[in-house]
Amino acid sequence: MSGKRVIIFGGDPAGVATALEQAEAGMQVTLIESLPGLGGERIPQTRIISGENDFVDPNLEAVMRHPNIRVIDSAEVQRTEANNGNFRLKIKRRTPRVDREKCDDCKACIKVCPINMYDDFNEGVGFRTAIDFFNPKTGQYNIFKEDMPICQATCPANLDIRSYVGLIADGKYAESLAKIRERLPFALSIGRVCPHPCESACNRGYMDEPISICTLKRFVADWEMKEGIKAPVEVPDEFHKEKVAIIGAGPAGLTCGYFLAKAGYKSVCFEALPEPGGMFRYGIPEYRLPTPTLMREIDWICSHGIELRCNTRVGKDISFEDIQKQFDAVFLGVGAHKGMKLQIKGEDMEGVIDGVDFLRDANMGNPINAKGKVIIIGGGNVAMDAARVSWREGFDEVHVLYRRTKKEMPASPWEIEAAEHEGIKFQYLVAPIEVVGENGRMTGLKCLRMQLGEPDASGRRRPVPIEGSEFVVEAETLIPAIGQRPDLAFVPENSGLDITRWNTFAVNRANYMTNVPGIFSAGDVETGPDIAIRACAGGRKAAEGIVRYIEAKRGK
Amino acid sequence: MTYERKGRYIVEFQDIPKARQHHIEIPVEERRNNYNEVELGFDEERALQEAKRCLSCRRCLGCALCWAECKTEAINFDMKDEYFDLEADTIIISAGVERPIERVNPLFGLGKNNNIITDLQLERMLSASGPSAGLVIRPHDGEIPASIAFVQSYASASPQMHRAALFLGINEAILVRRKLPGAEISLFGQDLAPFLEEQKEALKGLDRIEIREAVVSALTPAENQSLQVTVESNGTQETRTFDLVVLLTQPQISQDVKNLSKKLGLTMSYANFLAQDVTGLISTEKETLKLTAVQ
Ligand SMILES: Cc1cc2nc3c(=O)[nH]c(=O)nc-3n(C[C@H](O)[C@H](O)[C@H](O)COP(=O)(O)OP(=O)(O)OC[C@H]3O[C@@H](n4cnc5c(N)ncnc54)[C@H](O)[C@@H]3O)c2cc1C
Ligand code: SF4
Ligand code: SF4
Ligand code: SF4
């Protein structure tokens, strides 16, 4: 074949016209367009129109007929290489899922498709279905199936939000809940406490405000509870003989057990504290997640085939080695419960209690000496919880001190706002330097004022002390809430488990297995302190990894 | 139009914009010295309202309803992506037009009022193959607007981009005039003199289209979802009401083309494609790479 090879990018009128010109001149033309079809009329933007040539409308028929032109639409350039003035390209063409040879343009498919979304090809004017023909003149149909919508892709557990929200819109609440439970057993709890990263990504946010995804999830779960409907328990008729040990009855451990049971494996869950739930039970306060609600959910989850052994601390009441011997696989979901120290003088005085310990006491109903003024240190959600719990416990004054400004505070904005509403006082740009007191009991906190300097590694501006700005705040109680770490004291020296410098377990994210075969881990002890839905997501993926592991071992 | 079915996953046009529903909360006074649950979630009415706001983004669910319906068995979910290895002696790039709405000053309220649209949206409406089959309508109620304002939505742009934006806006005004002979049509923009001078001849026959050097300082909702447009020019301020407002946006080179040219080692701006009065191919710093001028 004679003629040089020309590749043209862009199926707009200019690209199409050039393709025709080049082809007429004898070139071998490939026209590449990223949209599923060519063309579309355009209004000129280089001249004032005058009658006949109002729209530039590419001559698609001529393009389609021309023997020297090949069109690749729905295309994506994967690789380009240039050498000696030649180009080599690798192009991917997304499948249209409609055979254009067979399709007779009857539109029957469009009439039944339940999807109704903004017509992106028409700049959001009107709607279209999931079957589109962006240029009706070409009648080229195309079904665009992406892995998941942005909300689902953003959700750590990849919940099928679009489906469960759509089912609510249809009034099909039970179906909606079933959809959620395909990937998450904790609808009641997560529906109350999730900081919903999905909502920040929601496309509706570009139009006005994002969908209230989290509260909708809560709505269907509440609906089942309020209507007194017994949540369905669906497990295989027979369980396999292998058993799995789960250490820690938090969101990660219980989710793991739930999905193991669904796959036909029973588990035994060892929990150090008197009741299951982990931070759901002993961290997050009652007013955000009431215990009866949580327990309803946990009872239901365990009824799938998890045997709970509470008040059993691994490393104390039973050894890790014994568990390893007795079970076919072990899941470690012990969370991150050890509060970080402020590293200042006087920190061990009476009156100082770590945020996580304080919240656990409150959640257990232990007596709290809530008199006078309390200072909470930190700007995260744990600090907000500690402040709001202190206020409920009856302290006269609740102060939160934070080293940076409100803008840098990592707590969720709605939590900060709720705390402000409840009358909690915030002092920004203040850092503690010493707990002061008498006879081992604290009476106040010495602080420094700060100002913001250069941004640090996290991109936030680093607070730097203002010299000579020392002052003392009088207070009876101090609650540092500046972060937690996992407590891995239960792991024997010779376990061989890889432990990172953040005191977490390192796993292979493909199956959540640690470096020791048969031992899996997820949740806060794997990620470091994080949010519950990520712990649940990890628990589910670990369950899948455990099932594959056991099956491979059995096959041998 | 094919979008007449109602039912699952349907957002009514009147439902946009519609505010997010808020959960029910107990008052602050009822929270002290107890652990009563603070947030009470949605009641059924709020839940339904909120769920109906979801746009059900991103395409096919895989429900196969279409497949069952298709008589010619054209629909095939197993159809695979295809890969092509291509070689070429020359590459030609055509710009494509992108007018990102992020560049529109948020003060203009795009997305807050249905009757504020962009020039690109109007272009789709004006197209006979577009969503309204060539009819110019108010998105809010589907009525034919009696008055339309074109408003420049950006503060400054390169002269070429400004020029391209004005061409599009004025051409649209001309097309609207032909469809709606009785409508009042105005265009408010800045820095118009050079353009008007250059296009003096072409603009001669303009049929009752007001083109005015002015800054629009506010767009506020008026009765019936029309808009009050506050216009400032020559130190005077004036408020007029329009049924439909069209925002003139800045053209920009599309992200796809930017990425592509980066891979090919080209530096590019939209102005390349608008190179004055060129038709046909534009050379680049690389001999075997060319651009086609925007038409
Ligand atoms: C105060 C607070 C508020 C929070 N608020 C939110 C929120 O609003 N939204 C959100 O999404 N996330 C929140 N989180 C984070 C969330 O609770 C955690 O990410 C999540 O609970 C982690 O789950 P997990 O299963 O990994 O660990 P955990 O929930 O910590 O559970 C671990 C369990 O293992 C047990 N255990 C530990 N060691 C042993 C041992 N040796 N033997 C036996 N059992 C052991 C523990 O007692 C515990 O029950 C909050 C956390 C805290 C501390
Ligand atoms: S295109 Fe997808 S969502 Fe629409 S009917 Fe077909 S399978 Fe269902
Ligand atoms: S509108 Fe929001 S919640 Fe609904 S599918 Fe789109 S991104 Fe998800
Ligand atoms: S228009 Fe849809 S239903 Fe009709 S033949 Fe084509 S793919 Fe099948």
Short mmCIF file of C-alpha atoms and ligand atoms in Angstrom, two decimals, chain A residues 98-99 102-110 131 141, chain B residues 66 69-75, ligand 4:
data_model
loop_
_atom_site.label_atom_id
_atom_site.label_comp_id
_atom_site.label_asym_id
_atom_site.label_seq_id
_atom_site.Cartn_x
_atom_site.Cartn_y
_atom_site.Cartn_z
CA VAL A 98 -23.39 -3.79 21.71
CA ASP A 99 -22.57 -5.50 18.47
CA LYS A 102 -26.39 -6.70 14.77
CA CYS A 103 -28.01 -3.69 16.41
CA ASP A 104 -30.92 -2.39 14.35
CA ASP A 105 -31.36 0.89 16.24
CA CYS A 106 -34.79 -0.06 17.65
CA LYS A 107 -34.18 1.61 21.07
CA ALA A 108 -35.92 -1.23 22.91
CA CYS A 109 -32.99 -1.49 25.28
CA ILE A 110 -33.17 2.18 26.18
CA ILE A 131 -27.08 2.64 27.07
CA TYR A 141 -24.94 2.12 20.85
CA CYS B 66 -31.78 -4.61 27.93
CA GLU B 69 -35.34 -7.00 25.40
CA CYS B 70 -32.98 -6.92 22.44
CA LYS B 71 -34.48 -8.92 19.57
CA THR B 72 -31.37 -8.95 17.43
CA GLU B 73 -29.18 -10.26 20.22
CA ALA B 74 -26.82 -7.37 19.72
CA ILE B 75 -26.06 -6.93 23.39
S1 SF4 C 4 -31.29 -0.61 19.88
FE1 SF4 C 4 -30.87 -1.84 21.69
S2 SF4 C 4 -32.51 -3.38 21.69
FE2 SF4 C 4 -32.49 -2.47 19.67
S3 SF4 C 4 -31.18 -3.78 18.45
FE3 SF4 C 4 -29.86 -2.19 19.25
S4 SF4 C 4 -29.04 -2.99 21.14
FE4 SF4 C 4 -30.79 -4.28 20.61
#
